[in-house]
Amino acid sequence: MTGSDATPSFRLAYVPGVMPGKWVRIWNERQPDVPLTLTQVPPGAAAERLLRGEADAGLVRTPVDREVFSAIPLYTEQTVVVVPRDHLVTAVDEVAPEDLADDIVLHPLDDVLDWESLPGRRALERPATTADAVELVAAGIGVLVVPLSLARLHHRKDLTHRPLRDAPESSVALAWPEDAKTDQVEDFIGIVRGRTANSTRGRQQPSARGESASADRGGARRKPAAGKSAAGKSAGAKRTGKSGRGAPKSDRRGKPRRRS
């Protein structure tokens, strides 16, 4: 948005593996007049894109520089090892780091996991990207450890994956520059946090504000005073009869009692 009279819009950057489709769908339902622009960026470029003002917010991988950005943690991913379908570890449901001791574990330059000590054997060179590393795994050169979403993103029929325990994990967060929180960012925060369209937290939509004001002006029905509703009068008439002085005397038409 470049001026006070400009049409509002929302620019969202996201890193590979993150699937913002659900949130985008909700945005389009709630904000049909505010276009949302999606841009996929490399993990290492997300912060720079936000600081340059080329995106209003980003779905990024942690850690996030909290001195510069505000961030809301969203979820933490499972870590898996990507292997050829005929690899030995496919015989088990879960892999331990020591199970990879004899394997070359590829470590791409865009790796998003914070390793203290990479399992297995090191390759002579680091692949430039995760996509390049996947190609090497398919060629039988090594195995690759990544978050589950990246394994799914680079899925191949000749490869599979297994959970890797005792490995670092990657978390995803919604982040925006600390000093550049717009109304559209606030609206998107509400969506990712699961707020309803009429939630009292965050910004309300114009229709929601109008409905609320209408209710405050008497749009909502007031509860009738006790005993003064039409239903109450009807109920009372049934109990007291037309005179309202008690129940009418009933005709005793039963058989006369026999004298002993």
Coordinates of C-alpha atoms in Angstrom, one line a residue:
M1 CA 0.0 0.0 0.0
T2 CA 1.7 3.2 -1.2
G3 CA -0.7 5.9 -0.1
S4 CA -3.6 6.6 2.1
D5 CA -6.0 6.3 -0.8
A6 CA -4.4 3.2 -2.3
T7 CA -6.2 -0.1 -2.3
P8 CA -5.1 -2.2 0.7
S9 CA -3.3 -5.5 -0.1
F10 CA -1.3 -8.1 1.8
R11 CA 2.0 -9.5 0.7
L12 CA 3.0 -12.8 2.3
A13 CA 6.4 -14.5 1.9
Y14 CA 6.9 -18.2 2.7
V15 CA 9.8 -20.6 2.7
P16 CA 9.8 -23.9 0.8
G17 CA 7.9 -26.7 2.5
V18 CA 5.4 -24.4 4.3
M19 CA 1.9 -24.9 2.9
P20 CA -0.2 -21.7 3.6
G21 CA -3.1 -22.8 1.4
K22 CA -5.6 -23.2 4.3
W23 CA -4.9 -19.7 5.7
V24 CA -5.0 -18.1 2.2
R25 CA -8.4 -19.7 1.6
I26 CA -9.8 -18.2 4.8
W27 CA -8.3 -14.8 4.0
N28 CA -10.0 -14.8 0.5
E29 CA -13.3 -15.7 2.2
R30 CA -13.0 -12.9 4.8
Q31 CA -11.2 -10.3 2.8
P32 CA -12.4 -10.6 -0.8
D33 CA -11.6 -6.9 -1.5
V34 CA -8.0 -7.2 -0.1
P35 CA -5.8 -9.2 -2.5
L36 CA -3.2 -11.5 -1.0
T37 CA 0.1 -12.0 -2.9
L38 CA 2.2 -15.1 -2.2
T39 CA 5.9 -15.3 -2.8
Q40 CA 8.1 -18.3 -2.1
V41 CA 11.6 -17.3 -1.0
P42 CA 14.7 -19.3 0.1
P43 CA 14.9 -19.8 3.9
G44 CA 18.0 -17.5 4.1
A45 CA 16.3 -14.7 2.1
A46 CA 13.1 -14.4 4.1
A47 CA 14.4 -11.9 6.7
E48 CA 16.0 -9.6 4.1
R49 CA 12.7 -9.7 2.1
L50 CA 10.8 -8.5 5.1
L51 CA 13.3 -5.8 6.1
R52 CA 13.3 -4.4 2.6
G53 CA 9.5 -4.0 2.7
E54 CA 9.0 -6.5 -0.1
A55 CA 6.6 -8.5 2.1
D56 CA 4.3 -7.5 4.9
A57 CA 4.8 -10.8 6.8
G58 CA 6.4 -14.2 6.3
L59 CA 6.0 -17.8 7.2
V60 CA 9.6 -18.6 8.1
R61 CA 11.6 -21.1 9.9
T62 CA 13.0 -20.3 13.3
P63 CA 15.1 -19.0 14.9
V64 CA 13.9 -15.4 14.2
D65 CA 15.9 -12.3 15.3
R66 CA 13.5 -11.1 18.0
E67 CA 15.3 -7.7 18.2
V68 CA 14.1 -6.9 14.7
F69 CA 11.0 -9.1 14.2
S70 CA 7.9 -10.0 16.0
A71 CA 7.0 -13.7 15.6
I72 CA 4.3 -16.1 16.5
P73 CA 5.4 -19.8 16.7
L74 CA 3.0 -22.0 14.7
Y75 CA 4.2 -25.6 14.7
T76 CA 7.3 -27.9 14.9
E77 CA 8.0 -30.5 12.3
Q78 CA 9.1 -34.1 12.5
T79 CA 12.6 -34.8 11.2
V80 CA 13.1 -37.6 8.7
V81 CA 15.8 -39.3 6.8
V82 CA 15.3 -39.6 3.0
V83 CA 16.7 -42.8 1.5
P84 CA 16.4 -45.0 -1.6
R85 CA 13.6 -47.5 -1.4
D86 CA 16.0 -50.4 -1.2
H87 CA 17.9 -48.9 1.8
L88 CA 18.3 -51.1 4.9
V89 CA 16.6 -48.6 7.2
T90 CA 13.3 -49.0 5.3
A91 CA 12.9 -52.3 7.3
V92 CA 12.2 -50.3 10.5
D93 CA 9.6 -47.7 11.5
E94 CA 12.0 -45.3 13.1
V95 CA 15.7 -44.6 12.6
A96 CA 18.4 -43.8 15.2
P97 CA 21.4 -41.6 14.4
E98 CA 23.7 -44.6 14.9
D99 CA 21.8 -46.5 12.2
L100 CA 23.4 -44.0 9.7
A101 CA 26.9 -44.5 10.9
D102 CA 28.0 -46.2 7.6
D103 CA 26.1 -43.8 5.3
I104 CA 27.2 -40.5 3.7
V105 CA 24.8 -38.0 5.2
L106 CA 24.5 -35.0 2.8
H107 CA 24.5 -31.5 4.3
P108 CA 23.2 -29.0 1.8
L109 CA 24.1 -25.3 2.1
D110 CA 20.4 -24.4 2.6
D111 CA 19.9 -26.9 5.5
V112 CA 17.4 -25.6 8.0
L113 CA 18.3 -27.9 10.9
D114 CA 20.7 -26.7 13.6
W115 CA 23.1 -29.6 13.9
E116 CA 25.7 -29.9 16.7
S117 CA 27.0 -33.1 15.2
L118 CA 25.8 -34.5 11.9
P119 CA 25.4 -38.3 12.0
G120 CA 27.1 -40.6 9.5
R121 CA 30.0 -39.8 7.2
R122 CA 30.6 -36.4 5.6
A123 CA 30.5 -35.9 1.9
L124 CA 33.5 -34.3 0.2
E125 CA 31.4 -31.4 -0.9
R126 CA 28.1 -29.9 0.4
P127 CA 25.3 -29.7 -2.2
A128 CA 24.1 -26.2 -2.9
T129 CA 20.5 -26.9 -2.3
T130 CA 18.1 -29.4 -0.7
A131 CA 16.8 -30.2 -4.2
D132 CA 20.4 -31.0 -5.4
A133 CA 20.9 -33.3 -2.3
V134 CA 17.7 -35.2 -3.2
E135 CA 19.1 -35.9 -6.7
L136 CA 22.3 -37.3 -5.1
V137 CA 20.2 -39.5 -2.8
A138 CA 18.4 -40.8 -5.9
A139 CA 21.8 -41.5 -7.5
G140 CA 22.8 -43.6 -4.5
I141 CA 25.5 -41.3 -3.2
G142 CA 24.1 -40.7 0.3
V143 CA 21.1 -40.0 2.5
L144 CA 19.5 -36.7 3.5
V145 CA 18.0 -35.5 6.8
V146 CA 15.3 -32.9 6.5
P147 CA 12.0 -31.7 8.0
L148 CA 9.0 -33.8 6.9
S149 CA 7.5 -31.1 4.8
L150 CA 10.7 -30.9 2.7
A151 CA 10.7 -34.6 2.2
R152 CA 7.2 -34.4 0.9
L153 CA 8.0 -31.3 -1.3
H154 CA 10.8 -33.2 -3.0
H155 CA 9.0 -36.6 -3.2
R156 CA 10.2 -39.1 -5.8
K157 CA 8.9 -42.6 -6.5
D158 CA 12.3 -44.1 -6.1
L159 CA 12.8 -42.5 -2.6
T160 CA 11.1 -42.9 0.8
H161 CA 11.7 -41.5 4.3
R162 CA 11.6 -42.6 7.9
P163 CA 11.4 -40.6 11.2
L164 CA 14.8 -39.9 12.7
R165 CA 14.8 -39.7 16.5
D166 CA 17.2 -37.6 18.6
A167 CA 17.7 -35.1 15.8
P168 CA 17.2 -31.4 15.7
E169 CA 13.8 -30.2 14.7
S170 CA 12.6 -27.2 12.6
S171 CA 9.8 -24.9 13.7
V172 CA 7.7 -22.5 11.6
A173 CA 6.6 -19.1 12.7
L174 CA 4.7 -16.1 11.3
A175 CA 7.0 -13.1 11.5
W176 CA 6.9 -9.4 10.6
P177 CA 9.1 -6.4 11.2
E178 CA 8.8 -5.1 14.7
D179 CA 8.0 -1.5 13.6
A180 CA 5.8 -2.4 10.6
K181 CA 2.7 -4.1 11.9
T182 CA -0.2 -3.2 9.6
D183 CA -3.9 -3.9 9.9
Q184 CA -3.6 -6.6 7.3
V185 CA -0.9 -8.3 9.4
E186 CA -3.2 -8.2 12.4
D187 CA -6.0 -9.8 10.3
F188 CA -3.7 -12.6 9.2
I189 CA -2.6 -13.2 12.8
G190 CA -6.2 -13.7 13.7
I191 CA -6.5 -16.3 10.9
V192 CA -3.4 -18.3 11.9
R193 CA -4.5 -18.3 15.5
G194 CA -7.9 -19.7 14.6
R195 CA -10.0 -16.7 15.5
T196 CA -13.5 -16.4 14.0
A197 CA -14.4 -13.5 11.7
N198 CA -16.4 -11.8 14.5
S199 CA -13.8 -12.4 17.2
T200 CA -13.5 -9.6 19.7
R201 CA -9.7 -10.0 19.6
G202 CA -8.0 -8.3 16.7
R203 CA -9.8 -6.1 14.2
Q204 CA -13.5 -6.7 13.5
Q205 CA -14.9 -6.7 9.9
P206 CA -17.2 -3.8 9.0
S207 CA -20.2 -6.0 8.9
A208 CA -19.4 -7.4 12.3
R209 CA -19.1 -3.9 13.7
G210 CA -22.4 -2.9 12.2
E211 CA -24.2 -5.9 13.6
S212 CA -22.7 -5.2 17.1
A213 CA -23.8 -1.6 17.0
S214 CA -27.3 -2.6 15.9
A215 CA -27.5 -4.9 18.9
D216 CA -26.3 -2.2 21.2
R217 CA -29.1 0.1 20.0
G218 CA -31.8 -2.3 20.8
G219 CA -31.6 -4.7 17.9
A220 CA -31.5 -7.6 20.3
R221 CA -34.8 -8.6 22.0
R222 CA -35.1 -7.8 25.7
K223 CA -36.3 -10.5 28.0
P224 CA -39.9 -9.8 29.1
A225 CA -40.6 -9.0 32.7
A226 CA -41.8 -11.9 34.8
G227 CA -45.5 -12.7 34.3
K228 CA -46.0 -10.1 31.5
S229 CA -45.3 -12.1 28.3
A230 CA -48.1 -13.3 26.1
A231 CA -47.0 -16.8 26.8
G232 CA -47.2 -16.1 30.6
K233 CA -50.7 -14.7 30.2
S234 CA -51.8 -17.7 28.2
A235 CA -50.3 -20.1 30.8
G236 CA -52.0 -18.2 33.6
A237 CA -55.4 -18.3 31.9
K238 CA -55.1 -22.1 31.7
R239 CA -54.4 -22.3 35.3
T240 CA -57.0 -19.8 36.6
G241 CA -59.8 -19.9 34.1
K242 CA -61.6 -16.9 32.7
S243 CA -62.3 -15.2 36.1
G244 CA -58.7 -15.5 37.1
R245 CA -59.9 -16.3 40.7
G246 CA -58.9 -19.8 40.9
A247 CA -59.7 -23.0 39.1
P248 CA -63.4 -23.5 38.1
K249 CA -65.4 -26.0 40.1
S250 CA -65.7 -29.3 38.3
D251 CA -69.0 -31.1 37.8
R252 CA -69.1 -34.2 40.0
R253 CA -70.9 -36.7 37.8
G254 CA -69.6 -39.8 39.3
K255 CA -71.8 -42.6 40.7
P256 CA -73.5 -41.8 44.0
R257 CA -72.1 -43.4 47.1
R258 CA -74.1 -46.2 48.6
R259 CA -75.2 -45.9 52.1
S260 CA -74.2 -48.7 54.4

